[in-house]
Tab-separated table of C-alpha atoms in Angstrom:
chain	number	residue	atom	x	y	z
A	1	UNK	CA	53.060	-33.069	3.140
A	2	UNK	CA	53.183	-30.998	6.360
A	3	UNK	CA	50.409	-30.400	8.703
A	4	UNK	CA	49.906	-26.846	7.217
A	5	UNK	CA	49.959	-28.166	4.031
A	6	UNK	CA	47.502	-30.767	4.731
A	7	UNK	CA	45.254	-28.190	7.114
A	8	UNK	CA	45.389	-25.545	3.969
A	9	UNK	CA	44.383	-28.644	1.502
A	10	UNK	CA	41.198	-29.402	4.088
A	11	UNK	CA	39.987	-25.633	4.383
A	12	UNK	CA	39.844	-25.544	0.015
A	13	UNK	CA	37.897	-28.539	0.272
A	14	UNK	CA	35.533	-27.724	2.985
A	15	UNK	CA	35.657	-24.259	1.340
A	16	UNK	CA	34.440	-26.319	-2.129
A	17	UNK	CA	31.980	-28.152	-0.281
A	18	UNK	CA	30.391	-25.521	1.326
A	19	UNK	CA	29.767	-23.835	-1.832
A	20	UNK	CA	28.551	-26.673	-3.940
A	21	UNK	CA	26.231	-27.269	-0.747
A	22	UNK	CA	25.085	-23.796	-1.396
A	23	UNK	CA	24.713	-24.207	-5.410
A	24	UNK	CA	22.758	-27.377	-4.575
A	25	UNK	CA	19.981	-25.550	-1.721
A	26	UNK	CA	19.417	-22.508	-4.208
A	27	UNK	CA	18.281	-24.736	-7.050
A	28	UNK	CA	16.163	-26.930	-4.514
A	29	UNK	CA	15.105	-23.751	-3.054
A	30	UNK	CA	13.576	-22.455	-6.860
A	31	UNK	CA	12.567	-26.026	-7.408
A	32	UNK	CA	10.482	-25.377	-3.819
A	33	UNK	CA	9.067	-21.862	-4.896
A	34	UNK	CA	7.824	-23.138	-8.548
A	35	UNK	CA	5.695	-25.995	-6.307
A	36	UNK	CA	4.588	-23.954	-4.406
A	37	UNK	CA	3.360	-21.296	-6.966
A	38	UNK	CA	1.909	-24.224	-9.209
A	39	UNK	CA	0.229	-25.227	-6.121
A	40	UNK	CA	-1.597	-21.627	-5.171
A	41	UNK	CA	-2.565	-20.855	-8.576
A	42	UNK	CA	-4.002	-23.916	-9.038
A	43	UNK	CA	-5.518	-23.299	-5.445
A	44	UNK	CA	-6.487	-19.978	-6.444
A	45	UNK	CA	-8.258	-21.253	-10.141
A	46	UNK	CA	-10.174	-24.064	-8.368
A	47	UNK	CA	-11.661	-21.491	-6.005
A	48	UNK	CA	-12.778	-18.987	-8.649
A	49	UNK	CA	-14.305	-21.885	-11.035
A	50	UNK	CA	-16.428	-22.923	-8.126
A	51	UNK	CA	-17.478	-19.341	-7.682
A	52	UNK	CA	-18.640	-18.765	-11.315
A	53	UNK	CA	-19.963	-22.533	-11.026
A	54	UNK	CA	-22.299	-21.140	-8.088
A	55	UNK	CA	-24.028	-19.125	-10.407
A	56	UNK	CA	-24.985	-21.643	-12.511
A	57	UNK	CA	-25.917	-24.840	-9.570
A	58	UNK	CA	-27.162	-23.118	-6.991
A	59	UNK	CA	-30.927	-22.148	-8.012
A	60	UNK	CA	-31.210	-19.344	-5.890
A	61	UNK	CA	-28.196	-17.720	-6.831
A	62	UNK	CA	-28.772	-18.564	-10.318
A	63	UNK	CA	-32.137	-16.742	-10.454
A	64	UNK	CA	-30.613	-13.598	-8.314
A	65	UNK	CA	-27.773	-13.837	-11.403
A	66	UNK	CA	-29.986	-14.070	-14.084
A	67	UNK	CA	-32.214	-10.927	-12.711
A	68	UNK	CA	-28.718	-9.095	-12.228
A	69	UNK	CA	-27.464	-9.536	-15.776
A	70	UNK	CA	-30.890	-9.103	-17.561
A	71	UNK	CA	-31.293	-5.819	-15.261
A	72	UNK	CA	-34.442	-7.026	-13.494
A	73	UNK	CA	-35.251	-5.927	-10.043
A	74	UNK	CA	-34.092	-8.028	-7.302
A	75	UNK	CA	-36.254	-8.723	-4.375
A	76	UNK	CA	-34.708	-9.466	-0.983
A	77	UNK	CA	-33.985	-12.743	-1.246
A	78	UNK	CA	-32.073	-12.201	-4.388
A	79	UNK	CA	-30.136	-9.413	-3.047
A	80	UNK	CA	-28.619	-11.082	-0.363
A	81	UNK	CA	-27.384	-14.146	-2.564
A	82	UNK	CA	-26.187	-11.519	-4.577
A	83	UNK	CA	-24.214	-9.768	-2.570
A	84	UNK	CA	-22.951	-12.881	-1.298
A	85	UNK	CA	-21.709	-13.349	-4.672
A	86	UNK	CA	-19.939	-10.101	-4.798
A	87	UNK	CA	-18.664	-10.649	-1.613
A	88	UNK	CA	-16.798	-13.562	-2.289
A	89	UNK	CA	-15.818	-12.663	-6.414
A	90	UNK	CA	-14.522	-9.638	-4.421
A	91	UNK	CA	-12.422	-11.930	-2.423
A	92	UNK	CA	-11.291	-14.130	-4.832
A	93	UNK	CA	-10.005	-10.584	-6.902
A	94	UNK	CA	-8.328	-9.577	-3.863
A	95	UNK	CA	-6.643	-12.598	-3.803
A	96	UNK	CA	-5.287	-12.526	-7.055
A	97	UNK	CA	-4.102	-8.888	-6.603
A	98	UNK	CA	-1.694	-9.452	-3.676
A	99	UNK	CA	-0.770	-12.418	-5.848
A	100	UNK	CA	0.416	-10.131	-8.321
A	101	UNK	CA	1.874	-7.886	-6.296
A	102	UNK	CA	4.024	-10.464	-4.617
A	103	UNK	CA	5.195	-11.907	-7.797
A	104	UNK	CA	3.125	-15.061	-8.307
A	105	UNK	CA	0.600	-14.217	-11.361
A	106	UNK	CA	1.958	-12.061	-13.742
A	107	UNK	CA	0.071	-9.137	-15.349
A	108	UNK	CA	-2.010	-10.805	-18.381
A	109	UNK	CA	-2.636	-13.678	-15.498
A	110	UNK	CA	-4.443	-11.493	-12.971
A	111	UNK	CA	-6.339	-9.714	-15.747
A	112	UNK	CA	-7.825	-13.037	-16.813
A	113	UNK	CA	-7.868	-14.191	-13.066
A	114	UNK	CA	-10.591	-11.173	-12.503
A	115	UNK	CA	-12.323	-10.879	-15.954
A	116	UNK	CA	-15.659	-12.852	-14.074
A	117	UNK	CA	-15.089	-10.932	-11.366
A	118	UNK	CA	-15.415	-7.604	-13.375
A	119	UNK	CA	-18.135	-9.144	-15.527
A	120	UNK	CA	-20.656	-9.741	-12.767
A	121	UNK	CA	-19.214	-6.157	-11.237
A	122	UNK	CA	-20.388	-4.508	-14.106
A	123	UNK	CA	-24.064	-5.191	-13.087
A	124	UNK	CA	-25.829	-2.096	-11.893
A	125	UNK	CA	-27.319	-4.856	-8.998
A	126	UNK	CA	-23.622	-6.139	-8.253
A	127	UNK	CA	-22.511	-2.408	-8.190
A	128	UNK	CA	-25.074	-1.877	-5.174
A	129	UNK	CA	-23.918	-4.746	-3.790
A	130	UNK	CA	-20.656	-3.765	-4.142
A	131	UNK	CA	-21.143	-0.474	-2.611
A	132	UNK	CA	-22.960	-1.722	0.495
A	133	UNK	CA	-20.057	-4.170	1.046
A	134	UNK	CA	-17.603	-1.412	1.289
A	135	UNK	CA	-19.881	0.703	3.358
A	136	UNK	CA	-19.398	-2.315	5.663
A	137	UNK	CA	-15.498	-2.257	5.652
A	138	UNK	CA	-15.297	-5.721	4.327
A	139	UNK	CA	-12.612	-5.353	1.141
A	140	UNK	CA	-9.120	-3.910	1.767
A	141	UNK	CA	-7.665	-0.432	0.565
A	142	UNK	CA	-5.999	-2.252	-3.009
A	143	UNK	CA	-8.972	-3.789	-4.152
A	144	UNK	CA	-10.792	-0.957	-3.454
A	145	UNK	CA	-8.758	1.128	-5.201
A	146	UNK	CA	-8.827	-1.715	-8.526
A	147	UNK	CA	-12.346	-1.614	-8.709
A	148	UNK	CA	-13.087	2.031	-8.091
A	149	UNK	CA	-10.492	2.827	-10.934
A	150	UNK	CA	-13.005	-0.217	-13.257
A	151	UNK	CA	-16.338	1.742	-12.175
A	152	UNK	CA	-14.145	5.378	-13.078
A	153	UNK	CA	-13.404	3.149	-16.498
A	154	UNK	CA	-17.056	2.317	-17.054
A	155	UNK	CA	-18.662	5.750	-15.786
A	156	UNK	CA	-16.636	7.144	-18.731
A	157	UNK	CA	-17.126	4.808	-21.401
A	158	UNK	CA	-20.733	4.826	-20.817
A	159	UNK	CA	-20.492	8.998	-20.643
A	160	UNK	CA	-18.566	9.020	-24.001
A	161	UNK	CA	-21.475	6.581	-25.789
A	162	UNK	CA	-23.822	9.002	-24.386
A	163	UNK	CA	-22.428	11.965	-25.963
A	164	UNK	CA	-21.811	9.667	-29.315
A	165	UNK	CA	-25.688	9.048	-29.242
A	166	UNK	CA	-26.829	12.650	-28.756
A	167	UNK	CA	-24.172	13.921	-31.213
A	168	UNK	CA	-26.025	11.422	-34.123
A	169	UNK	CA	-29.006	13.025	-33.210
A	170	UNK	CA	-30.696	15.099	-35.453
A	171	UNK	CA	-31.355	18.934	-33.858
């Protein structure tokens, strides 16, 4: 064997290694992203269990909750734990929709990731809440967007159950 021969021979080989170095870093590199995604959803779940778990431990909160969801009127107090509340189920949506628009929770994912967040939303207290929190600049443009399009949603369900009930009127 010559020198070239043996110098071609080496450059296959390094060529070889080089790409089975290459095979080797991408499936290390998915094996990376999958911990990584396990370990901010499961960051992400944690955080939003604790939120809902609020409502239920922290008496204060609880009571402003409870006068929220049975439509009672809130007094100061109660307002500002509730729009605490808002403020950080707000966040916690947020969250999970620039997680879904980077690619870590799916579709079906998000939509169960904000279902308590929409539930307490859905309060005409959290609403005012939610209103006075914008006023103040503190959610970003998508979230915005999300929850205006759920209150749009809910304006016209609630508009179309109106006009059932005064259709099934008599005149």
């Amino acid at each position: 064997m010559t020198l070239s021969e043996f110098a071609d021979l080496a450059e296959i080989l390094s060529g070889i290694a080089v790409l089975v170095t290459l095979i080797f870093l991408v499936f290390q590199i998915r094996d990376n992203t999958k911990a990584m995604r396990i370990n901010v959803l499961s960051t992400h779940y944690t955080d939003g269990l604790e939120v809902i778990a609020d409502g239920s431990r922290i008496p204060a909160l609880a009571e402003a909750a409870y006068k929220a969801f049975t439509h009672q009127p809130l007094e100061g107090v109660d307002r500002y734990h509730l729009s605490n509340w808002v403020s950080r189920t707000g966040g916690l949506m947020e969250r999970a929709l620039l997680m879904t628009q980077s690619g870590i929770l799916d579709h079906k994912n998000f939509e169960r990731a904000v279902l308590s967040g929409k539930n307490l939303l859905s309060t005409p207290a959290a609403r005012k809440s939610y209103e006075v929190l914008l006023e103040e600049g503190l959610f970003g443009p998508e979230i915005r967007e999300y929850i205006d399009n759920f209150y749009a949603e809910l304006d016209r369900q609630a508009s179309h159950a109106f006009e059932r009930a005064t259709e099934d009127q008599p005149a």
